[in-house]
PDB file of C-alpha atoms in Angstrom:
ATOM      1  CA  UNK A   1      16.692  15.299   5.025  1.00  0.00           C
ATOM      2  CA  UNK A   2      13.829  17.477   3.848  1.00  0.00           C
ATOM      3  CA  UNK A   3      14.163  20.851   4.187  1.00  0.00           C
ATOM      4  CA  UNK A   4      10.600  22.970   5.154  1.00  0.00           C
ATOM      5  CA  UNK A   5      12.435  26.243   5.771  1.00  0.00           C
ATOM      6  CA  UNK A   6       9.441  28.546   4.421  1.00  0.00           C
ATOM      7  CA  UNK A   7       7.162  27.244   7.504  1.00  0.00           C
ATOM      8  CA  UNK A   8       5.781  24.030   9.137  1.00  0.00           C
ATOM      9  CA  UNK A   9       4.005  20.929   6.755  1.00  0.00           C
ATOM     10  CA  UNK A  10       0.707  21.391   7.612  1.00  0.00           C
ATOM     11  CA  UNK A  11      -1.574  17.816   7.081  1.00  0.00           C
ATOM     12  CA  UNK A  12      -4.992  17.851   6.899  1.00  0.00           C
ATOM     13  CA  UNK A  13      -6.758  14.550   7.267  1.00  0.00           C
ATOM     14  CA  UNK A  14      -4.716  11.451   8.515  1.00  0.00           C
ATOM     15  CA  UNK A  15      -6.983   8.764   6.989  1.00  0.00           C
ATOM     16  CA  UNK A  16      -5.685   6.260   4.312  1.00  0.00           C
ATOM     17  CA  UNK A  17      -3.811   8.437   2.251  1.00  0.00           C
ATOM     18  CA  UNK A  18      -2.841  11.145   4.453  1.00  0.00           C
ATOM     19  CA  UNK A  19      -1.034   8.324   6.853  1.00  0.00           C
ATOM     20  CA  UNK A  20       0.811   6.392   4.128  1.00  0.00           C
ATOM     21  CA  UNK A  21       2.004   9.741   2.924  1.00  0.00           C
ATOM     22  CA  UNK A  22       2.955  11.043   6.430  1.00  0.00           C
ATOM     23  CA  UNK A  23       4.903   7.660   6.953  1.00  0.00           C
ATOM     24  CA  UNK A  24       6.173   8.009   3.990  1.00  0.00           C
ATOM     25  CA  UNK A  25       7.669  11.553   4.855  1.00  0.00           C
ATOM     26  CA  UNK A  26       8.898  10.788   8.035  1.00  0.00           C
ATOM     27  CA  UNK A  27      10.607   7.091   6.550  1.00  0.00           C
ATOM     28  CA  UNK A  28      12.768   9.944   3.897  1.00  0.00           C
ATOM     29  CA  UNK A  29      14.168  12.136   6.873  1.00  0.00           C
ATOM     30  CA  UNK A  30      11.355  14.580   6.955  1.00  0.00           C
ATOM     31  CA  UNK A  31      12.028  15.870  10.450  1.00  0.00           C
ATOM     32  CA  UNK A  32       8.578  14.983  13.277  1.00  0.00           C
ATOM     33  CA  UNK A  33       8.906  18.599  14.812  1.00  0.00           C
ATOM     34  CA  UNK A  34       8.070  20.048  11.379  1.00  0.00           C
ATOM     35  CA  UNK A  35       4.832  18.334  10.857  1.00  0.00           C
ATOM     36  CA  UNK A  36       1.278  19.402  11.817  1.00  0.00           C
ATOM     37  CA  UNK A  37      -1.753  17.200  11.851  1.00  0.00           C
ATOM     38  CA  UNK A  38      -5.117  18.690  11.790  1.00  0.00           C
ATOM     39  CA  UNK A  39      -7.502  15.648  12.261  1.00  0.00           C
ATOM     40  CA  UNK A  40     -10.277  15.419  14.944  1.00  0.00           C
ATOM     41  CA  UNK A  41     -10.103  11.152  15.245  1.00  0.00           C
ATOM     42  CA  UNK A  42      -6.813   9.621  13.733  1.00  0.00           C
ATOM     43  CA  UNK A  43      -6.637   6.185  14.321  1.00  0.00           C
ATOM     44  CA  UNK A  44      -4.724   4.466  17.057  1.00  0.00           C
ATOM     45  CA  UNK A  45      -1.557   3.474  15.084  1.00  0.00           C
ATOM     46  CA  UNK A  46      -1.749   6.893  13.541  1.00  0.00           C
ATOM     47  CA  UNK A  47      -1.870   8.702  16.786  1.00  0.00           C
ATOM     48  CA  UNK A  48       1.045   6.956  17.761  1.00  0.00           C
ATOM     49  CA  UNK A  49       2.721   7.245  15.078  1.00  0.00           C
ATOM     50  CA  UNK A  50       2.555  11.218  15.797  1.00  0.00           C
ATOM     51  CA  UNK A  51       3.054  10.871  18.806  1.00  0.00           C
ATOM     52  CA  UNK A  52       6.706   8.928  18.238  1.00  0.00           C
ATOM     53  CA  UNK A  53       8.068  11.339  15.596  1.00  0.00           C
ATOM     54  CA  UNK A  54       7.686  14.291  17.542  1.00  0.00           C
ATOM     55  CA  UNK A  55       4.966  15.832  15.307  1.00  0.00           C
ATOM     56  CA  UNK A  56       2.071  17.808  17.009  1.00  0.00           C
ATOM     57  CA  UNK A  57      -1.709  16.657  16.704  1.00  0.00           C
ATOM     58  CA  UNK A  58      -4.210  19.139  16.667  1.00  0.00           C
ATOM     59  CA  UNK A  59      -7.990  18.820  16.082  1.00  0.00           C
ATOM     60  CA  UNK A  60      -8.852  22.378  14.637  1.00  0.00           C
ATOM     61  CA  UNK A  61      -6.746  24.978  13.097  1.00  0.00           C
ATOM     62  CA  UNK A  62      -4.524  26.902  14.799  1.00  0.00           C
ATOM     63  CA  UNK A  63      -4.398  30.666  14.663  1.00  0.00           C
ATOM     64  CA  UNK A  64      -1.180  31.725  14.762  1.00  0.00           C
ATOM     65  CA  UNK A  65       0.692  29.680  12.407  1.00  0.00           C
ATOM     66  CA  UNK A  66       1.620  30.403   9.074  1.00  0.00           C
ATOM     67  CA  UNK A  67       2.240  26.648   7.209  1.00  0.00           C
ATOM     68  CA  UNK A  68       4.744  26.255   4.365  1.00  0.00           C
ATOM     69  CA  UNK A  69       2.440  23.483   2.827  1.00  0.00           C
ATOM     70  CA  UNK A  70      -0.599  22.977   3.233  1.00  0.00           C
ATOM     71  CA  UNK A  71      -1.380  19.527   2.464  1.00  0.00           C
ATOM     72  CA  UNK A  72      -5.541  18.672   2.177  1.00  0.00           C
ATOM     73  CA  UNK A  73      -5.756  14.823   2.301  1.00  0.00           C
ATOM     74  CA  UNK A  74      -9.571  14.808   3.029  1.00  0.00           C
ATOM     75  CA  UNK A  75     -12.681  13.598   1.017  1.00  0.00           C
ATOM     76  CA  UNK A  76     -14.354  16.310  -1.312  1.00  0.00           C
ATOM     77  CA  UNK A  77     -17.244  15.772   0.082  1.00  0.00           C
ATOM     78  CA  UNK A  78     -15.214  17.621   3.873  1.00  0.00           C
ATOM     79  CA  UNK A  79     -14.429  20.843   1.774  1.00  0.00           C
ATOM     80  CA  UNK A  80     -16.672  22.940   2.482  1.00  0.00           C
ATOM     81  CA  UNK A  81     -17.089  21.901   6.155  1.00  0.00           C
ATOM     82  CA  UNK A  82     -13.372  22.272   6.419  1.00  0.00           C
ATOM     83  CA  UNK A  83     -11.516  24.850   4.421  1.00  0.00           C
ATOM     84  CA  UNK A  84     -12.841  28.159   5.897  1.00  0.00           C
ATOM     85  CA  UNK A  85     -10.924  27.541   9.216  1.00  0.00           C
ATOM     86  CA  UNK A  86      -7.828  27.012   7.383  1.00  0.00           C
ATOM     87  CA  UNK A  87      -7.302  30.374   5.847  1.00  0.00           C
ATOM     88  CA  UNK A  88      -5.405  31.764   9.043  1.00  0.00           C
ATOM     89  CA  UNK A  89      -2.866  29.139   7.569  1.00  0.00           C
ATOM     90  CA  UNK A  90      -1.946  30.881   4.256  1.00  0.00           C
ATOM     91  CA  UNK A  91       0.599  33.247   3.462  1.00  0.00           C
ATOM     92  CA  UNK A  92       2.675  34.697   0.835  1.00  0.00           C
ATOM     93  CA  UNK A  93       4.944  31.632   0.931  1.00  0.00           C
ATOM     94  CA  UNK A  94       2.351  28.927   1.636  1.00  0.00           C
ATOM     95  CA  UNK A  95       1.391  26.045  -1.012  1.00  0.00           C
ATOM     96  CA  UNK A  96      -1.915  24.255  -0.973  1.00  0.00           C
ATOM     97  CA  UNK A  97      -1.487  20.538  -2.321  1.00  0.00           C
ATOM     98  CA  UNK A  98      -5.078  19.227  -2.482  1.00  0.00           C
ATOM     99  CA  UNK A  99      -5.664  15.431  -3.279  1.00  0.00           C
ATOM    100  CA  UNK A 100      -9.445  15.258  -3.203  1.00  0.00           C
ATOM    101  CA  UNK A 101     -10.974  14.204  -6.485  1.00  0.00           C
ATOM    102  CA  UNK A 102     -13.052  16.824  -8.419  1.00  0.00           C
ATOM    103  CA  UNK A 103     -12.000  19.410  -6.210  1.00  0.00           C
ATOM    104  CA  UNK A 104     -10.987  22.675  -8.200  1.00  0.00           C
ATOM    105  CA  UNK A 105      -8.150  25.067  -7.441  1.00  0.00           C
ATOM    106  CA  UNK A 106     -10.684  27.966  -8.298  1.00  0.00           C
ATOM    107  CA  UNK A 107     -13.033  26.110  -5.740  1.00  0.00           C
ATOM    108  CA  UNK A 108     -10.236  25.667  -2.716  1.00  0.00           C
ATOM    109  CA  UNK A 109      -9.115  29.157  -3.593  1.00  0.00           C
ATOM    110  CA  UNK A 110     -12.784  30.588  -2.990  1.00  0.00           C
ATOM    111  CA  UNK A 111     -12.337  29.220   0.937  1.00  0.00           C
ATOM    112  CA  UNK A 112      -9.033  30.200   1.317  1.00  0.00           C
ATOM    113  CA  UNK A 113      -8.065  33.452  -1.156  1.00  0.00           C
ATOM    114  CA  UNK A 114      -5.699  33.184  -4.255  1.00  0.00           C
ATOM    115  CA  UNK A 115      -2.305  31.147  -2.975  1.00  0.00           C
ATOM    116  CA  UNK A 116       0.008  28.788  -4.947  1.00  0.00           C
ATOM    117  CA  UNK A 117      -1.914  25.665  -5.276  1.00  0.00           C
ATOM    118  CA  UNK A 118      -1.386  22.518  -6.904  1.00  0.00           C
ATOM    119  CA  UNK A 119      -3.588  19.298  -7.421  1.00  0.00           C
ATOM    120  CA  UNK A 120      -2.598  15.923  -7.061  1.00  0.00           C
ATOM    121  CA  UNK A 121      -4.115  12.426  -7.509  1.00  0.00           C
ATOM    122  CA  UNK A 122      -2.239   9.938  -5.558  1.00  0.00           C
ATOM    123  CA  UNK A 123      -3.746   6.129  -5.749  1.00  0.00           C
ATOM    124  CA  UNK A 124      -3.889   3.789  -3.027  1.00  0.00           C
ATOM    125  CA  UNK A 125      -1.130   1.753  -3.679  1.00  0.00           C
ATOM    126  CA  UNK A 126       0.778   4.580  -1.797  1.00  0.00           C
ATOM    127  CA  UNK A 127      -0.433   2.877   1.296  1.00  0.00           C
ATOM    128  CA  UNK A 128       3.042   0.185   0.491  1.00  0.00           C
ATOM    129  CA  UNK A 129       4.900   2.469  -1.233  1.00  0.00           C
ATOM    130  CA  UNK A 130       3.658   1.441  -4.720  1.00  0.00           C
ATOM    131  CA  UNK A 131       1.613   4.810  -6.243  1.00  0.00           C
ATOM    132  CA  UNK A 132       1.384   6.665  -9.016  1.00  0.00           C
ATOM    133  CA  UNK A 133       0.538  10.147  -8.549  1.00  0.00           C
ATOM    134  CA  UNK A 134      -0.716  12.892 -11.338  1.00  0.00           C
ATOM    135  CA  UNK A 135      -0.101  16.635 -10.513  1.00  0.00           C
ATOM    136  CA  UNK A 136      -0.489  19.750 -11.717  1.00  0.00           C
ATOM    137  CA  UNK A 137       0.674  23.107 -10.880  1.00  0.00           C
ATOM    138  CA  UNK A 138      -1.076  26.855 -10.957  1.00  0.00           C
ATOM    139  CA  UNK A 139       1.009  29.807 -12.138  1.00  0.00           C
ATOM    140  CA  UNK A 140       1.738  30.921  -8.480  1.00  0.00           C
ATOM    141  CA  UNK A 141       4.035  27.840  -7.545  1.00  0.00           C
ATOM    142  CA  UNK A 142       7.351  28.398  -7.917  1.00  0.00           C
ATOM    143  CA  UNK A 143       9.767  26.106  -9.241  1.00  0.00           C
ATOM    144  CA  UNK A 144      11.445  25.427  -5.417  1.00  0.00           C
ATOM    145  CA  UNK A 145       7.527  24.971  -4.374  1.00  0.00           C
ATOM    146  CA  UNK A 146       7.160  22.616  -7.058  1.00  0.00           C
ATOM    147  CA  UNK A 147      10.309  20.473  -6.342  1.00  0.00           C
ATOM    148  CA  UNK A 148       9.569  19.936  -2.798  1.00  0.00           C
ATOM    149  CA  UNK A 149       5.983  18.912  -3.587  1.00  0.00           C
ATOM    150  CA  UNK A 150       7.045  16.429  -5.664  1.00  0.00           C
ATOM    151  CA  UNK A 151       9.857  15.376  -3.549  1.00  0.00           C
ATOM    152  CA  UNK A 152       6.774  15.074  -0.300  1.00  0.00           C
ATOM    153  CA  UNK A 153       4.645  12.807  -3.521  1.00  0.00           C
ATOM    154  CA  UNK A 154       7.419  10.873  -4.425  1.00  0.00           C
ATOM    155  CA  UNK A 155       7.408   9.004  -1.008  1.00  0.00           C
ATOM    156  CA  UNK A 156       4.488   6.710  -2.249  1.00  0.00           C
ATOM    157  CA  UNK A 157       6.098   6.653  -6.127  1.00  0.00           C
ATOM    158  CA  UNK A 158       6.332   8.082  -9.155  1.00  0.00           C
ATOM    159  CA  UNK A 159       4.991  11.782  -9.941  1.00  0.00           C
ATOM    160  CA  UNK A 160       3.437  12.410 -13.154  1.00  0.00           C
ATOM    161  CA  UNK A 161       2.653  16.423 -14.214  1.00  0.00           C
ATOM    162  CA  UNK A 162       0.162  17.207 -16.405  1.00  0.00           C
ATOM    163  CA  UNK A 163      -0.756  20.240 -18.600  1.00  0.00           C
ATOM    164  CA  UNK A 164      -3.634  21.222 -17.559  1.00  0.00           C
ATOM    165  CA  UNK A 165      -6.212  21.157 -14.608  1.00  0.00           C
ATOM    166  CA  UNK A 166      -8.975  19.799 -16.596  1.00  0.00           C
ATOM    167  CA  UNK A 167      -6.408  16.392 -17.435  1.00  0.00           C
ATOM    168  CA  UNK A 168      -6.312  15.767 -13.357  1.00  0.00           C
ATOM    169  CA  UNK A 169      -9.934  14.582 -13.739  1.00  0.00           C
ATOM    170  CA  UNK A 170      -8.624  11.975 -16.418  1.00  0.00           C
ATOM    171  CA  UNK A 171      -5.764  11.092 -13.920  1.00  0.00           C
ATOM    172  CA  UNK A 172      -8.437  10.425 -11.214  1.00  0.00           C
ATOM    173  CA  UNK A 173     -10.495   8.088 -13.661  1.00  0.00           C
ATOM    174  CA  UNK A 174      -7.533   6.305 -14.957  1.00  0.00           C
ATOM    175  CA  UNK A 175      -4.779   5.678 -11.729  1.00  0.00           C
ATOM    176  CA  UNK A 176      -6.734   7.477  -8.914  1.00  0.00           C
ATOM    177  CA  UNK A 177      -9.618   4.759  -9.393  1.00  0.00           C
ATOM    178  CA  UNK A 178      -7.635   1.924 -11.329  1.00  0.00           C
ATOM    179  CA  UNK A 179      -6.668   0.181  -8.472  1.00  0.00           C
ATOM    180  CA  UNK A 180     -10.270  -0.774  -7.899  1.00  0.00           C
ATOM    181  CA  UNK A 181     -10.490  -1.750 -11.489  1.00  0.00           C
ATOM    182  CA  UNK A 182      -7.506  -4.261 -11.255  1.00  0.00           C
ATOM    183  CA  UNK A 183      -9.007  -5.963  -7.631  1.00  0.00           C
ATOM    184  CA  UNK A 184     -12.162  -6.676  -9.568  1.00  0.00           C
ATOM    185  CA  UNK A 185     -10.123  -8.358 -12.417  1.00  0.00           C
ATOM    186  CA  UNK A 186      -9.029 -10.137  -9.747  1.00  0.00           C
ATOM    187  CA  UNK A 187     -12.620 -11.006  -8.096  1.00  0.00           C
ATOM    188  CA  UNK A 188     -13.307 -12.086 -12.223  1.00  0.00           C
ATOM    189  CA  UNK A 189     -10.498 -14.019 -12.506  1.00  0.00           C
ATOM    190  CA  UNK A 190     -11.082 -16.203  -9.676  1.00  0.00           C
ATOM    191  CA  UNK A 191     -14.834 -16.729 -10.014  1.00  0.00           C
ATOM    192  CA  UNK A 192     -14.152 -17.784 -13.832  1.00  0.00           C
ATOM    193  CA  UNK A 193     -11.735 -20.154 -12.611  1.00  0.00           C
ATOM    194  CA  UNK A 194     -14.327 -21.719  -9.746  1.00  0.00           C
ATOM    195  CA  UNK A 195     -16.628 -22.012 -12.661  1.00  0.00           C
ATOM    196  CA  UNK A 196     -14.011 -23.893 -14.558  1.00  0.00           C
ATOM    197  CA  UNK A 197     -14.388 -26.447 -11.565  1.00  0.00           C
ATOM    198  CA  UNK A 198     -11.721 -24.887  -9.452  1.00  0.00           C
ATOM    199  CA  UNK A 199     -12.606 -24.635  -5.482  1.00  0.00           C
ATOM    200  CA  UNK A 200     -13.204 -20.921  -4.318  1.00  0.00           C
ATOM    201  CA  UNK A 201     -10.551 -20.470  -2.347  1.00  0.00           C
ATOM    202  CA  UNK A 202      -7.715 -22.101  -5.050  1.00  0.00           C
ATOM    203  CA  UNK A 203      -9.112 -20.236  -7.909  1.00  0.00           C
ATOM    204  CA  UNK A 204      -8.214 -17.125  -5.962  1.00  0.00           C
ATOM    205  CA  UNK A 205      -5.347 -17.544  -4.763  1.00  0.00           C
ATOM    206  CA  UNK A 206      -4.369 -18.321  -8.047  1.00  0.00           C
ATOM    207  CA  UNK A 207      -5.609 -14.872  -9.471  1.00  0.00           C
ATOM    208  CA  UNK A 208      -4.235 -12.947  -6.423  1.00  0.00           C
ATOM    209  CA  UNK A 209      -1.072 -14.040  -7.291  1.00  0.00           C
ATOM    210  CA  UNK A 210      -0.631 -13.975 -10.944  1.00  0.00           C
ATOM    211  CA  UNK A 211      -1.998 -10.298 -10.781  1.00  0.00           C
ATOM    212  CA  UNK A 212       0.498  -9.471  -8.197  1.00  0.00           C
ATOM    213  CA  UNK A 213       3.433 -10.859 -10.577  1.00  0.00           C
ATOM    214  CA  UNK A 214       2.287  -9.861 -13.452  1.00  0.00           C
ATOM    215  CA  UNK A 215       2.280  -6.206 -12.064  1.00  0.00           C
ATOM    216  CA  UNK A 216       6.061  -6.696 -10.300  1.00  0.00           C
ATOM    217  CA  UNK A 217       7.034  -8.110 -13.696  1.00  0.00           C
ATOM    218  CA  UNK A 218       5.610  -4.864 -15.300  1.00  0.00           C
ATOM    219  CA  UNK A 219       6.983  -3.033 -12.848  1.00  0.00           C
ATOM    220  CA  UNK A 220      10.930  -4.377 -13.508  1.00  0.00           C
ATOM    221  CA  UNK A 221      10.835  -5.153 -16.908  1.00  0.00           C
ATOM    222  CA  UNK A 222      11.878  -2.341 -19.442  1.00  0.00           C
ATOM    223  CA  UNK A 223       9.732  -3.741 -22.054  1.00  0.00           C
ATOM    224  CA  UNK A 224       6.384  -2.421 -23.287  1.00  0.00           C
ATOM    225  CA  UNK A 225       3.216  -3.617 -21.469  1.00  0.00           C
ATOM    226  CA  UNK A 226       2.506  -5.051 -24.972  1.00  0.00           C
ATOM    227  CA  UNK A 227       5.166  -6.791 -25.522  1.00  0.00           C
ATOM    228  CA  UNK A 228       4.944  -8.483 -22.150  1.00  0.00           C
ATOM    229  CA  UNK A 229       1.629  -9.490 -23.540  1.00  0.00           C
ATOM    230  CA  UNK A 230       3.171 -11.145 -26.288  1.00  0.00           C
ATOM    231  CA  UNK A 231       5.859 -12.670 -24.580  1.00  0.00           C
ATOM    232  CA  UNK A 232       3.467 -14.827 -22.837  1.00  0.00           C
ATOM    233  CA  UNK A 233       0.777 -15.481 -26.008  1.00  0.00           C
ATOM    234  CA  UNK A 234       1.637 -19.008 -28.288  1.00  0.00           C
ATOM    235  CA  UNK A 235       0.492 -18.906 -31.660  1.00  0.00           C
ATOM    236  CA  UNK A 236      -2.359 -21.013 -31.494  1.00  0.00           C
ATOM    237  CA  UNK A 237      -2.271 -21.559 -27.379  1.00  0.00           C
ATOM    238  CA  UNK A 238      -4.573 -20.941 -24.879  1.00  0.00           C
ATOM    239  CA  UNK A 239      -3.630 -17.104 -24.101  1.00  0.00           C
ATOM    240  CA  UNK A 240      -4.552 -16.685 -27.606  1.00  0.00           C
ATOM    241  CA  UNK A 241      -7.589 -18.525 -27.185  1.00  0.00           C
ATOM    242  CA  UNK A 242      -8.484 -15.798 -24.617  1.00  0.00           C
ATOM    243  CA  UNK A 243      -6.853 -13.035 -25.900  1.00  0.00           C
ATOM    244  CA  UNK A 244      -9.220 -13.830 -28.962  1.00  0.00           C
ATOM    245  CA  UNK A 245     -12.290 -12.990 -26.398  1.00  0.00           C
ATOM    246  CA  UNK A 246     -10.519 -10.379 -24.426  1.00  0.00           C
ATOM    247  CA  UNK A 247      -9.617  -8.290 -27.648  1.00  0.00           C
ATOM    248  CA  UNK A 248     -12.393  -8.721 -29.491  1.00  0.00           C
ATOM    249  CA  UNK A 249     -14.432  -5.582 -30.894  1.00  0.00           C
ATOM    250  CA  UNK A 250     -17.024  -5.777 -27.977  1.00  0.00           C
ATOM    251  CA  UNK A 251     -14.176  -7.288 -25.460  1.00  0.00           C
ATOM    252  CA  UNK A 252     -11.985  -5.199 -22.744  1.00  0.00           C
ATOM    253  CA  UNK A 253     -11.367  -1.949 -24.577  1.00  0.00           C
ATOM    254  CA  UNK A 254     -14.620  -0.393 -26.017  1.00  0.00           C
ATOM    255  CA  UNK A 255     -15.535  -1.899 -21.397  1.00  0.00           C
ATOM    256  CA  UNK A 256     -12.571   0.470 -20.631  1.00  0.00           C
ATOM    257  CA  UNK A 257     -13.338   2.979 -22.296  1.00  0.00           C
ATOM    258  CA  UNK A 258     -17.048   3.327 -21.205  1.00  0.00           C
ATOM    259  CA  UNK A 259     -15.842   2.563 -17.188  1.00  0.00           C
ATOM    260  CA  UNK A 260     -12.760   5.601 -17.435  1.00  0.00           C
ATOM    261  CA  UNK A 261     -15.196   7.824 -19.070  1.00  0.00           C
ATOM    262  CA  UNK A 262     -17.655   7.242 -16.115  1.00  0.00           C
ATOM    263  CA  UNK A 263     -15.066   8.011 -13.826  1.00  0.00           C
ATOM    264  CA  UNK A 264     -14.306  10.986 -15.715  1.00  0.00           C
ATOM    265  CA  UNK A 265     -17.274  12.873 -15.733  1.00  0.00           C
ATOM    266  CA  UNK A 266     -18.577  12.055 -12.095  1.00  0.00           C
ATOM    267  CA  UNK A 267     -14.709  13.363 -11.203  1.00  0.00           C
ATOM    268  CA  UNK A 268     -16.313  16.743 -13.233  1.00  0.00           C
ATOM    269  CA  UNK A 269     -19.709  16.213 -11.114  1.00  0.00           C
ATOM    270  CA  UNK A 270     -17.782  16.176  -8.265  1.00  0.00           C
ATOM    271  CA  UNK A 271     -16.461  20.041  -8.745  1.00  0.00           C
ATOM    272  CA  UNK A 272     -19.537  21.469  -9.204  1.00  0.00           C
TER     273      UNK A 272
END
């Protein structure tokens, strides 16, 4: 059981990523009557879900409540539309946990006044359970804030905590965004294979799945990423054929580094 003593967990957005980490929250023992959610259209499952753990919807802000977190699972883009309701909500003992990208703590705290405030940078893997999540912390959290945050982030996987603010825009380029990065290997994957003669719908199914094992097979072996890579890679064999392309100077890396760099500075863009 998760204990929310300092006030009532206050969601803000039930889209996506907002409802796998609400699931996710109620699956560990957080208890339904604890729970706000702010969110003018949740979907039907999602509104049912509420509705079954005991939580209360709401479509606007109330008043008269003070939350213990304050969790913002909305697009940047919502901010400014949103926040200024929401400072009836904070209080000496409240903690914003933002996950938009790009979003500044300086820029939520200009809605909603100077309050312990932490960033985070979940991915959508969370949706089954299977995120990665990079967070960081301003001076005002205190160490019992921080642990319970992590504890609410943990539902969708591991919690990372960085240094600095500025590193939650690499975070956001890297994990926040890599999921897309590893469907289109997949979309790449299959289409070379069609061209190799395979039909469309084989060649797929084929790169679906050796993605998806690949990645449990990273995920339970204790070895390094490279050396999984090696384990599979013949002297002379066709891996190495491809490897041979793959790793080449003009290959995967200097792509990588060009596509998390991108992602990088429009995360940047994105606070201004």
């Amino acid at each position: 059981m998760v204990s929310l003593a300092s006030g009532p967990l206050v969601l803000i957005g039930a889209g996506n990523m907002g409802g796998a980490l609400l699931s996710g929250w109620l699956k560990r023992g957080v208890p339904g009557a604890s729970i706000i959610v702010i969110d003018p259209r949740p979907s039907d499952p999602m509104t049912s879900l509420i509705a079954e753990a005991g939580a209360t919807h709401l479509t606007e802000a109330p008043q008269d409540t003070i939350a213990g977190i304050l969790f913002l699972a909305i697009k940047p883009q919502l901010m400014e539309a949103v926040l200024p309701p929401l400072k009836p909500l904070i209080g000496s003992q409240t903690v914003v946990v933002s996950i938009a990208a790009g979003k500044t703590l300086a820029g939520i705290e200009s809605y909603l006044g100077q309050t312990a405030a932490i960033r985070a940078m979940p991915n959508t893997p969370a949706m089954v359970g299977r995120g990665v999540t990079g967070a960081y912390a301003n001076e005002a959290v205190s160490e019992p804030q921080r642990a319970l945050v992590e504890t609410l982030l943990k539902v969708s996987g591991p919690v990372e905590w960085v240094a600095t603010e500025a590193d939650i825009d690499a975070v956001t380029a890297l994990s926040g965004s890599g999921p897309a990065y590893v469907f289109y290997l997949v979309e790449c994957m299959a289409e070379a294979g069609r061209k190799c003669g395979l039909p469309a719908d084989l060649a797929m199914r084929l790169a679906r799945e050796t993605v998806a094992g690949a990645g449990e097979l990273l995920h339970q072996s204790p070895d390094e990423a490279s050396r999984l890579r090696k384990n599979v890679t013949s002297p002379g064999g066709t891996t190495a054929a491809a490897l041979s392309v793959l790793m080449d100077d003009d290959g995967m890396q200097p792509l990588f580094d060009k596509a998390i760099a991108a992602a990088k500075k429009r995360a940047e863009e994105l606070a201004v």
